[in-house]
Amino acid sequence: MSDFIVQTKNLIKSYGKHNALDSLNMNVKEGFVYGLLGKNGAGKTTTLRMIMSLLKPTNGSIDVMGYEPTKMPIKQRQNIGYASDSMQLIPWLKVGEILNYNGSFYDTWDKEYVKQWADRLGLSLDKRVFQLSRGNRQKLGLIMAIGHRPKLVVLDEPAGGLDPIARKEFLESIIELIHELGTTIILSSHALSDLERISDYIGIIDQGKMQVEMSLEDLKSSTRQIKIVSKNKLENISFEDTLKLNSTEHLITGIFKNWDDDKSKKIIQKFPNATVEIQNLNLEEIFLAYAGK
Ligand code: ATP
């Protein structure tokens, strides 16, 4: 088995002539939280569904815990949990009944743990699915994904329907808890501040390709916004690793990747008569720079 619990190599998924995934390379280390980001239609759900063997690749390879997902033995599948917004639940069953039914597929289903989570999230076991709000249905889906204490949890936009308090409670406590057990979590979300709070690694997909994949810490320390202001006309120079650049005679602003202290020194030396500001960015600003490229 490789160092990665999930790894894709040149993964392609085509729908007719359209490549939803276009040679996607993804590497997920065991025991960490991996946040998958991308604009609408970037390929996040397609990727997660392939990890779950709900879709077959057109080309390329995918490895999940040492197996090609469609060939993974049932026993091994029990080590994975999955929740997505599009999950269909039988509407007339009670929450408790759905959880018991779901649990019957897993040797390791932990009823006490499940009950604790339902209590913690304020989800009544006696309510019927059709009576649940979207957020409460999502909470149910999430409990179904973790009740068997899986090694790998795949969550597709898990907190979209949760109110801010439930989202904070759910995301932080679940991630903390699962993290303590050494579970790997892959989650896609458009809630970038949530992802910034909980992710160890970040992958940004655009048009089916991985634009950048690294630890959140490295991503934040290697992406910088630079502003150069001068009363004199600024020299026209070319920049490496540009994500965004705007320049006029007296003002240059840009966002750059692969930044380091050496580049900071060089740029200050290059413009001795200008004011050079070098700023850190948050995950949302970094994402906008990569995805809006
Ligand atoms: P969102 O953030 O909106 O959920 P996403 O990143 O999850 O988007 P996907 O759902 O993976 O994006 O879709 C990737 C691309 O594949 C899109 O261009 C989408 O239109 C296309 N696609 C997905 N499923 C199908 C399908 N069954 N038939 C044809 N095209 C599809």
mmCIF file of C-alpha atoms and ligand atoms in Angstrom:
data_model
loop_
_atom_site.group_PDB
_atom_site.id
_atom_site.type_symbol
_atom_site.label_atom_id
_atom_site.label_comp_id
_atom_site.label_asym_id
_atom_site.label_seq_id
_atom_site.Cartn_x
_atom_site.Cartn_y
_atom_site.Cartn_z
ATOM 1 C CA MET A 1 0.000 0.000 0.000
ATOM 2 C CA SER A 2 1.227 3.517 -0.778
ATOM 3 C CA ASP A 3 1.725 6.308 1.775
ATOM 4 C CA PHE A 4 -1.671 7.621 0.789
ATOM 5 C CA ILE A 5 -5.047 6.274 1.886
ATOM 6 C CA VAL A 6 -6.528 7.676 -1.333
ATOM 7 C CA GLN A 7 -4.549 8.363 -4.467
ATOM 8 C CA THR A 8 -5.616 9.138 -8.009
ATOM 9 C CA LYS A 9 -3.276 9.235 -10.987
ATOM 10 C CA ASN A 10 -4.276 10.958 -14.209
ATOM 11 C CA LEU A 11 -7.902 10.232 -13.417
ATOM 12 C CA ILE A 12 -10.286 10.986 -16.249
ATOM 13 C CA LYS A 13 -14.079 10.933 -16.224
ATOM 14 C CA SER A 14 -15.741 11.785 -19.504
ATOM 15 C CA TYR A 15 -19.372 12.498 -20.253
ATOM 16 C CA GLY A 16 -19.488 12.374 -24.041
ATOM 17 C CA LYS A 17 -16.829 14.833 -25.197
ATOM 18 C CA HIS A 18 -16.759 16.672 -21.876
ATOM 19 C CA ASN A 19 -14.087 15.717 -19.347
ATOM 20 C CA ALA A 20 -15.542 16.236 -15.887
ATOM 21 C CA LEU A 21 -12.164 15.093 -14.558
ATOM 22 C CA ASP A 22 -9.146 15.767 -16.713
ATOM 23 C CA SER A 23 -6.039 13.868 -15.515
ATOM 24 C CA LEU A 24 -6.715 14.525 -11.862
ATOM 25 C CA ASN A 25 -3.919 13.707 -9.422
ATOM 26 C CA MET A 26 -4.966 13.610 -5.791
ATOM 27 C CA ASN A 27 -2.994 12.361 -2.789
ATOM 28 C CA VAL A 28 -4.651 12.014 0.601
ATOM 29 C CA LYS A 29 -2.477 11.177 3.611
ATOM 30 C CA GLU A 30 -3.895 8.909 6.271
ATOM 31 C CA GLY A 31 -5.105 10.507 9.503
ATOM 32 C CA PHE A 32 -5.611 14.036 8.207
ATOM 33 C CA VAL A 33 -8.485 16.261 7.128
ATOM 34 C CA TYR A 34 -8.359 16.987 3.395
ATOM 35 C CA GLY A 35 -10.461 19.905 2.162
ATOM 36 C CA LEU A 36 -11.449 19.713 -1.492
ATOM 37 C CA LEU A 37 -12.290 23.077 -3.052
ATOM 38 C CA GLY A 38 -13.534 24.091 -6.457
ATOM 39 C CA LYS A 39 -16.064 26.243 -8.240
ATOM 40 C CA ASN A 40 -19.466 24.801 -9.199
ATOM 41 C CA GLY A 41 -18.880 22.093 -11.775
ATOM 42 C CA ALA A 42 -15.135 21.823 -11.022
ATOM 43 C CA GLY A 43 -15.358 18.059 -10.425
ATOM 44 C CA LYS A 44 -15.542 17.630 -6.647
ATOM 45 C CA THR A 45 -18.630 15.412 -6.485
ATOM 46 C CA THR A 46 -17.377 13.350 -9.435
ATOM 47 C CA THR A 47 -14.088 12.741 -7.603
ATOM 48 C CA LEU A 48 -15.761 11.810 -4.320
ATOM 49 C CA ARG A 49 -18.243 9.506 -6.065
ATOM 50 C CA MET A 50 -15.343 7.709 -7.739
ATOM 51 C CA ILE A 51 -13.601 7.244 -4.411
ATOM 52 C CA MET A 52 -16.876 5.684 -3.210
ATOM 53 C CA SER A 53 -17.049 3.467 -6.341
ATOM 54 C CA LEU A 54 -20.358 5.075 -7.314
ATOM 55 C CA LEU A 55 -18.806 6.076 -10.642
ATOM 56 C CA LYS A 56 -16.257 4.282 -12.803
ATOM 57 C CA PRO A 57 -13.248 6.139 -14.193
ATOM 58 C CA THR A 58 -12.992 6.544 -17.966
ATOM 59 C CA ASN A 59 -9.215 6.376 -17.664
ATOM 60 C CA GLY A 60 -6.388 6.699 -15.158
ATOM 61 C CA SER A 61 -6.169 5.020 -11.794
ATOM 62 C CA ILE A 62 -7.665 5.365 -8.359
ATOM 63 C CA ASP A 63 -6.501 3.648 -5.206
ATOM 64 C CA VAL A 64 -8.480 3.626 -1.978
ATOM 65 C CA MET A 65 -6.873 1.812 0.963
ATOM 66 C CA GLY A 66 -4.891 -0.310 -1.476
ATOM 67 C CA TYR A 67 -7.827 -1.235 -3.717
ATOM 68 C CA GLU A 68 -9.366 -0.082 -6.927
ATOM 69 C CA PRO A 69 -12.722 1.004 -5.432
ATOM 70 C CA THR A 70 -15.016 -1.118 -7.625
ATOM 71 C CA LYS A 71 -12.974 -4.200 -6.657
ATOM 72 C CA MET A 72 -12.822 -3.508 -2.945
ATOM 73 C CA PRO A 73 -14.051 -6.436 -0.805
ATOM 74 C CA ILE A 74 -17.201 -5.791 1.277
ATOM 75 C CA LYS A 75 -15.270 -6.202 4.522
ATOM 76 C CA GLN A 76 -12.922 -3.411 3.500
ATOM 77 C CA ARG A 77 -15.815 -1.168 2.433
ATOM 78 C CA GLN A 78 -17.029 -1.218 6.017
ATOM 79 C CA ASN A 79 -14.054 1.002 6.827
ATOM 80 C CA ILE A 80 -15.497 3.860 4.805
ATOM 81 C CA GLY A 81 -18.285 6.313 5.633
ATOM 82 C CA TYR A 82 -19.941 8.616 3.116
ATOM 83 C CA ALA A 83 -22.465 11.418 3.265
ATOM 84 C CA SER A 84 -23.707 13.624 0.485
ATOM 85 C CA ASP A 85 -26.531 16.073 0.035
ATOM 86 C CA SER A 86 -28.142 13.919 -2.641
ATOM 87 C CA MET A 87 -28.592 10.849 -0.436
ATOM 88 C CA GLN A 88 -32.084 9.322 -0.734
ATOM 89 C CA LEU A 89 -33.681 8.258 2.554
ATOM 90 C CA ILE A 90 -36.938 6.348 2.947
ATOM 91 C CA PRO A 91 -39.299 9.180 3.966
ATOM 92 C CA TRP A 92 -41.746 7.348 6.242
ATOM 93 C CA LEU A 93 -39.111 5.657 8.445
ATOM 94 C CA LYS A 94 -38.206 7.140 11.807
ATOM 95 C CA VAL A 95 -34.678 8.475 12.363
ATOM 96 C CA GLY A 96 -33.977 5.672 14.870
ATOM 97 C CA GLU A 97 -35.232 3.053 12.393
ATOM 98 C CA ILE A 98 -33.062 4.415 9.581
ATOM 99 C CA LEU A 99 -30.033 4.400 11.857
ATOM 100 C CA ASN A 100 -30.689 0.802 12.963
ATOM 101 C CA TYR A 101 -31.231 -0.297 9.362
ATOM 102 C CA ASN A 102 -28.035 1.425 8.259
ATOM 103 C CA GLY A 103 -26.191 -0.105 11.216
ATOM 104 C CA SER A 104 -27.229 -3.627 10.193
ATOM 105 C CA PHE A 105 -24.759 -3.399 7.282
ATOM 106 C CA TYR A 106 -21.774 -2.822 9.563
ATOM 107 C CA ASP A 107 -20.099 -5.183 12.027
ATOM 108 C CA THR A 108 -18.720 -2.220 13.946
ATOM 109 C CA TRP A 109 -21.907 -0.101 14.186
ATOM 110 C CA ASP A 110 -21.820 1.535 17.624
ATOM 111 C CA LYS A 111 -25.381 2.219 18.850
ATOM 112 C CA GLU A 112 -24.280 4.130 21.938
ATOM 113 C CA TYR A 113 -21.968 6.356 19.904
ATOM 114 C CA VAL A 114 -24.752 6.978 17.391
ATOM 115 C CA LYS A 115 -27.188 7.911 20.147
ATOM 116 C CA GLN A 116 -24.650 10.305 21.652
ATOM 117 C CA TRP A 117 -24.290 12.029 18.301
ATOM 118 C CA ALA A 118 -28.043 12.276 17.798
ATOM 119 C CA ASP A 119 -28.371 13.867 21.267
ATOM 120 C CA ARG A 120 -25.470 16.196 20.691
ATOM 121 C CA LEU A 121 -26.927 17.425 17.419
ATOM 122 C CA GLY A 122 -30.463 17.640 18.773
ATOM 123 C CA LEU A 123 -31.797 15.041 16.337
ATOM 124 C CA SER A 124 -34.872 13.235 17.644
ATOM 125 C CA LEU A 125 -34.850 9.480 16.973
ATOM 126 C CA ASP A 126 -38.669 9.447 16.894
ATOM 127 C CA LYS A 127 -39.132 11.883 14.040
ATOM 128 C CA ARG A 128 -39.927 10.570 10.585
ATOM 129 C CA VAL A 129 -37.584 11.469 7.725
ATOM 130 C CA PHE A 130 -40.280 13.447 5.871
ATOM 131 C CA GLN A 131 -40.700 15.636 8.970
ATOM 132 C CA LEU A 132 -37.028 16.631 9.017
ATOM 133 C CA SER A 133 -35.704 19.946 7.764
ATOM 134 C CA ARG A 134 -32.860 19.848 5.213
ATOM 135 C CA GLY A 135 -30.321 20.567 7.926
ATOM 136 C CA ASN A 136 -31.639 17.793 10.145
ATOM 137 C CA ARG A 137 -31.587 15.372 7.200
ATOM 138 C CA GLN A 138 -27.944 16.312 6.733
ATOM 139 C CA LYS A 139 -27.252 15.636 10.393
ATOM 140 C CA LEU A 140 -28.824 12.187 9.961
ATOM 141 C CA GLY A 141 -26.681 11.532 6.875
ATOM 142 C CA LEU A 142 -23.582 12.512 8.780
ATOM 143 C CA ILE A 143 -24.363 10.202 11.700
ATOM 144 C CA MET A 144 -24.962 7.401 9.192
ATOM 145 C CA ALA A 145 -21.484 8.117 7.809
ATOM 146 C CA ILE A 146 -19.671 7.859 11.133
ATOM 147 C CA GLY A 147 -21.728 5.412 13.256
ATOM 148 C CA HIS A 148 -19.460 2.504 12.366
ATOM 149 C CA ARG A 149 -16.308 4.494 13.289
ATOM 150 C CA PRO A 150 -14.806 4.178 9.820
ATOM 151 C CA LYS A 151 -11.158 4.724 8.929
ATOM 152 C CA LEU A 152 -12.058 6.989 6.043
ATOM 153 C CA VAL A 153 -14.967 9.440 5.947
ATOM 154 C CA VAL A 154 -15.933 11.119 2.675
ATOM 155 C CA LEU A 155 -18.259 14.088 3.043
ATOM 156 C CA ASP A 156 -19.652 15.920 0.023
ATOM 157 C CA GLU A 157 -20.717 19.424 1.104
ATOM 158 C CA PRO A 158 -21.666 18.111 4.553
ATOM 159 C CA ALA A 159 -22.763 21.256 6.309
ATOM 160 C CA GLY A 160 -24.541 23.224 3.582
ATOM 161 C CA GLY A 161 -27.951 22.965 5.239
ATOM 162 C CA LEU A 162 -26.860 23.432 8.835
ATOM 163 C CA ASP A 163 -27.472 26.672 10.700
ATOM 164 C CA PRO A 164 -24.274 28.457 11.813
ATOM 165 C CA ILE A 165 -24.441 27.109 15.359
ATOM 166 C CA ALA A 166 -25.076 23.514 14.286
ATOM 167 C CA ARG A 167 -22.392 23.860 11.596
ATOM 168 C CA LYS A 168 -19.782 25.055 14.031
ATOM 169 C CA GLU A 169 -20.738 22.428 16.605
ATOM 170 C CA PHE A 170 -20.850 19.686 14.048
ATOM 171 C CA LEU A 171 -17.774 20.501 12.047
ATOM 172 C CA GLU A 172 -15.462 21.277 14.911
ATOM 173 C CA SER A 173 -16.476 18.581 17.297
ATOM 174 C CA ILE A 174 -16.808 15.856 14.707
ATOM 175 C CA ILE A 175 -13.504 16.649 13.114
ATOM 176 C CA GLU A 176 -11.780 16.865 16.483
ATOM 177 C CA LEU A 177 -13.310 13.613 17.579
ATOM 178 C CA ILE A 178 -12.652 11.741 14.391
ATOM 179 C CA HIS A 179 -9.186 13.181 14.287
ATOM 180 C CA GLU A 180 -8.484 11.796 17.740
ATOM 181 C CA LEU A 181 -9.394 8.339 16.441
ATOM 182 C CA GLY A 182 -6.996 8.741 13.531
ATOM 183 C CA THR A 183 -9.751 8.790 10.934
ATOM 184 C CA THR A 184 -9.040 10.362 7.572
ATOM 185 C CA ILE A 185 -11.640 12.836 6.382
ATOM 186 C CA ILE A 186 -12.074 14.116 2.867
ATOM 187 C CA LEU A 187 -14.643 16.841 2.576
ATOM 188 C CA SER A 188 -15.761 19.188 -0.114
ATOM 189 C CA SER A 189 -17.317 22.482 0.815
ATOM 190 C CA HIS A 190 -17.935 25.990 -0.412
ATOM 191 C CA ALA A 191 -17.748 27.200 3.180
ATOM 192 C CA LEU A 192 -14.106 28.225 3.004
ATOM 193 C CA SER A 193 -13.874 29.616 6.519
ATOM 194 C CA ASP A 194 -15.068 26.215 7.811
ATOM 195 C CA LEU A 195 -12.461 24.457 5.703
ATOM 196 C CA GLU A 196 -9.754 26.837 6.858
ATOM 197 C CA ARG A 197 -10.592 26.021 10.467
ATOM 198 C CA ILE A 198 -10.447 22.259 10.122
ATOM 199 C CA SER A 199 -8.345 21.180 7.130
ATOM 200 C CA ASP A 200 -4.774 19.921 7.307
ATOM 201 C CA TYR A 201 -4.444 19.603 3.534
ATOM 202 C CA ILE A 202 -6.115 21.482 0.718
ATOM 203 C CA GLY A 203 -6.752 20.462 -2.876
ATOM 204 C CA ILE A 204 -8.120 23.050 -5.299
ATOM 205 C CA ILE A 205 -9.731 21.594 -8.420
ATOM 206 C CA ASP A 206 -10.554 23.610 -11.488
ATOM 207 C CA GLN A 207 -12.067 22.172 -14.673
ATOM 208 C CA GLY A 208 -11.295 18.646 -13.527
ATOM 209 C CA LYS A 209 -7.601 19.299 -12.839
ATOM 210 C CA MET A 210 -5.809 19.666 -9.517
ATOM 211 C CA GLN A 211 -4.503 23.229 -9.497
ATOM 212 C CA VAL A 212 -2.706 22.973 -6.188
ATOM 213 C CA GLU A 213 -2.476 20.381 -3.445
ATOM 214 C CA MET A 214 -0.510 20.970 -0.249
ATOM 215 C CA SER A 215 -0.803 21.409 3.469
ATOM 216 C CA LEU A 216 -2.910 24.404 4.467
ATOM 217 C CA GLU A 217 0.096 25.783 6.309
ATOM 218 C CA ASP A 218 2.354 25.571 3.240
ATOM 219 C CA LEU A 219 -0.359 26.945 0.982
ATOM 220 C CA LYS A 220 -0.802 29.968 3.234
ATOM 221 C CA SER A 221 2.915 30.572 3.669
ATOM 222 C CA SER A 222 3.718 30.241 -0.047
ATOM 223 C CA THR A 223 0.957 32.508 -1.389
ATOM 224 C CA ARG A 224 1.392 36.259 -1.017
ATOM 225 C CA GLN A 225 -0.264 39.442 -2.160
ATOM 226 C CA ILE A 226 2.263 42.079 -3.198
ATOM 227 C CA LYS A 227 1.522 45.772 -3.599
ATOM 228 C CA ILE A 228 4.177 48.122 -5.003
ATOM 229 C CA VAL A 229 3.421 51.841 -4.979
ATOM 230 C CA SER A 230 5.735 54.565 -6.306
ATOM 231 C CA LYS A 231 5.593 58.261 -7.177
ATOM 232 C CA ASN A 232 8.041 57.498 -9.987
ATOM 233 C CA LYS A 233 7.154 55.422 -13.008
ATOM 234 C CA LEU A 234 7.512 51.736 -12.104
ATOM 235 C CA GLU A 235 9.817 49.551 -14.127
ATOM 236 C CA ASN A 236 8.002 46.996 -16.248
ATOM 237 C CA ILE A 237 9.232 43.605 -15.011
ATOM 238 C CA SER A 238 7.940 40.107 -15.451
ATOM 239 C CA PHE A 239 6.983 38.057 -12.412
ATOM 240 C CA GLU A 240 7.181 34.309 -11.961
ATOM 241 C CA ASP A 241 4.360 32.214 -10.529
ATOM 242 C CA THR A 242 1.703 34.850 -10.995
ATOM 243 C CA LEU A 243 -1.863 34.019 -10.011
ATOM 244 C CA LYS A 244 -3.177 37.550 -10.466
ATOM 245 C CA LEU A 245 -1.521 40.753 -11.651
ATOM 246 C CA ASN A 246 -2.664 44.331 -12.200
ATOM 247 C CA SER A 247 -0.168 46.993 -13.105
ATOM 248 C CA THR A 248 -0.266 50.700 -13.876
ATOM 249 C CA GLU A 249 2.620 53.179 -14.113
ATOM 250 C CA HIS A 250 2.632 53.819 -10.363
ATOM 251 C CA LEU A 251 0.976 50.749 -8.830
ATOM 252 C CA ILE A 252 1.510 47.009 -9.187
ATOM 253 C CA THR A 253 -0.682 44.557 -7.278
ATOM 254 C CA GLY A 254 -0.465 40.838 -7.639
ATOM 255 C CA ILE A 255 -0.927 37.475 -5.996
ATOM 256 C CA PHE A 256 1.898 34.975 -6.364
ATOM 257 C CA LYS A 257 2.425 31.311 -5.563
ATOM 258 C CA ASN A 258 5.660 29.564 -4.504
ATOM 259 C CA TRP A 259 6.585 32.676 -2.526
ATOM 260 C CA ASP A 260 9.425 32.641 0.033
ATOM 261 C CA ASP A 261 11.594 35.044 2.065
ATOM 262 C CA ASP A 262 14.211 35.161 -0.659
ATOM 263 C CA LYS A 263 11.640 36.481 -3.144
ATOM 264 C CA SER A 264 10.549 39.090 -0.587
ATOM 265 C CA LYS A 265 14.146 40.350 -0.251
ATOM 266 C CA LYS A 266 14.634 40.437 -4.014
ATOM 267 C CA ILE A 267 11.465 42.389 -4.693
ATOM 268 C CA ILE A 268 12.314 44.979 -2.027
ATOM 269 C CA GLN A 269 15.795 45.364 -3.569
ATOM 270 C CA LYS A 270 14.310 45.634 -7.062
ATOM 271 C CA PHE A 271 12.124 48.625 -6.116
ATOM 272 C CA PRO A 272 14.277 50.663 -3.698
ATOM 273 C CA ASN A 273 12.289 53.885 -4.218
ATOM 274 C CA ALA A 274 8.845 52.330 -3.928
ATOM 275 C CA THR A 275 6.718 51.162 -1.036
ATOM 276 C CA VAL A 276 6.487 47.387 -1.166
ATOM 277 C CA GLU A 277 3.767 45.689 0.917
ATOM 278 C CA ILE A 278 3.817 41.901 1.233
ATOM 279 C CA GLN A 279 0.611 40.493 2.696
ATOM 280 C CA ASN A 280 -0.645 37.106 3.841
ATOM 281 C CA LEU A 281 -3.961 35.855 2.496
ATOM 282 C CA ASN A 282 -6.734 33.760 3.973
ATOM 283 C CA LEU A 283 -7.983 30.579 2.301
ATOM 284 C CA GLU A 284 -10.874 32.340 0.578
ATOM 285 C CA GLU A 285 -8.524 34.909 -0.998
ATOM 286 C CA ILE A 286 -6.111 32.148 -2.034
ATOM 287 C CA PHE A 287 -8.952 30.113 -3.546
ATOM 288 C CA LEU A 288 -10.243 33.118 -5.498
ATOM 289 C CA ALA A 289 -6.750 33.733 -6.861
ATOM 290 C CA TYR A 290 -6.338 30.103 -8.001
ATOM 291 C CA ALA A 291 -9.874 29.499 -9.231
ATOM 292 C CA GLY A 292 -10.345 32.893 -10.852
ATOM 293 C CA LYS A 293 -7.125 32.563 -12.816
HETATM 294 P P1 ATP B 1 -20.783 21.740 -7.364
HETATM 295 O O1 ATP B 1 -19.901 22.601 -6.510
HETATM 296 O O2 ATP B 1 -21.740 22.558 -8.168
HETATM 297 O O3 ATP B 1 -21.442 20.627 -6.622
HETATM 298 P P2 ATP B 1 -18.787 19.903 -8.469
HETATM 299 O O4 ATP B 1 -17.406 20.459 -8.350
HETATM 300 O O5 ATP B 1 -19.182 18.894 -7.457
HETATM 301 O O6 ATP B 1 -19.825 21.098 -8.509
HETATM 302 P P3 ATP B 1 -19.398 17.866 -10.432
HETATM 303 O O7 ATP B 1 -20.775 17.602 -9.968
HETATM 304 O O8 ATP B 1 -18.358 16.865 -10.093
HETATM 305 O O9 ATP B 1 -18.910 19.323 -9.954
HETATM 306 O O10 ATP B 1 -19.450 18.051 -12.005
HETATM 307 C C1 ATP B 1 -18.261 18.154 -12.784
HETATM 308 C C2 ATP B 1 -18.662 18.330 -14.240
HETATM 309 O O11 ATP B 1 -19.246 17.137 -14.725
HETATM 310 C C3 ATP B 1 -19.676 19.441 -14.498
HETATM 311 O O12 ATP B 1 -19.335 20.077 -15.697
HETATM 312 C C4 ATP B 1 -20.983 18.687 -14.646
HETATM 313 O O13 ATP B 1 -21.881 19.387 -15.476
HETATM 314 C C5 ATP B 1 -20.518 17.389 -15.288
HETATM 315 N N1 ATP B 1 -21.391 16.239 -14.966
HETATM 316 C C6 ATP B 1 -21.566 15.701 -13.746
HETATM 317 N N2 ATP B 1 -22.405 14.638 -13.802
HETATM 318 C C7 ATP B 1 -22.773 14.515 -15.103
HETATM 319 C C8 ATP B 1 -23.599 13.614 -15.820
HETATM 320 N N3 ATP B 1 -24.241 12.593 -15.205
HETATM 321 N N4 ATP B 1 -23.746 13.785 -17.152
HETATM 322 C C9 ATP B 1 -23.083 14.793 -17.789
HETATM 323 N N5 ATP B 1 -22.274 15.679 -17.168
HETATM 324 C C10 ATP B 1 -22.112 15.550 -15.846
#
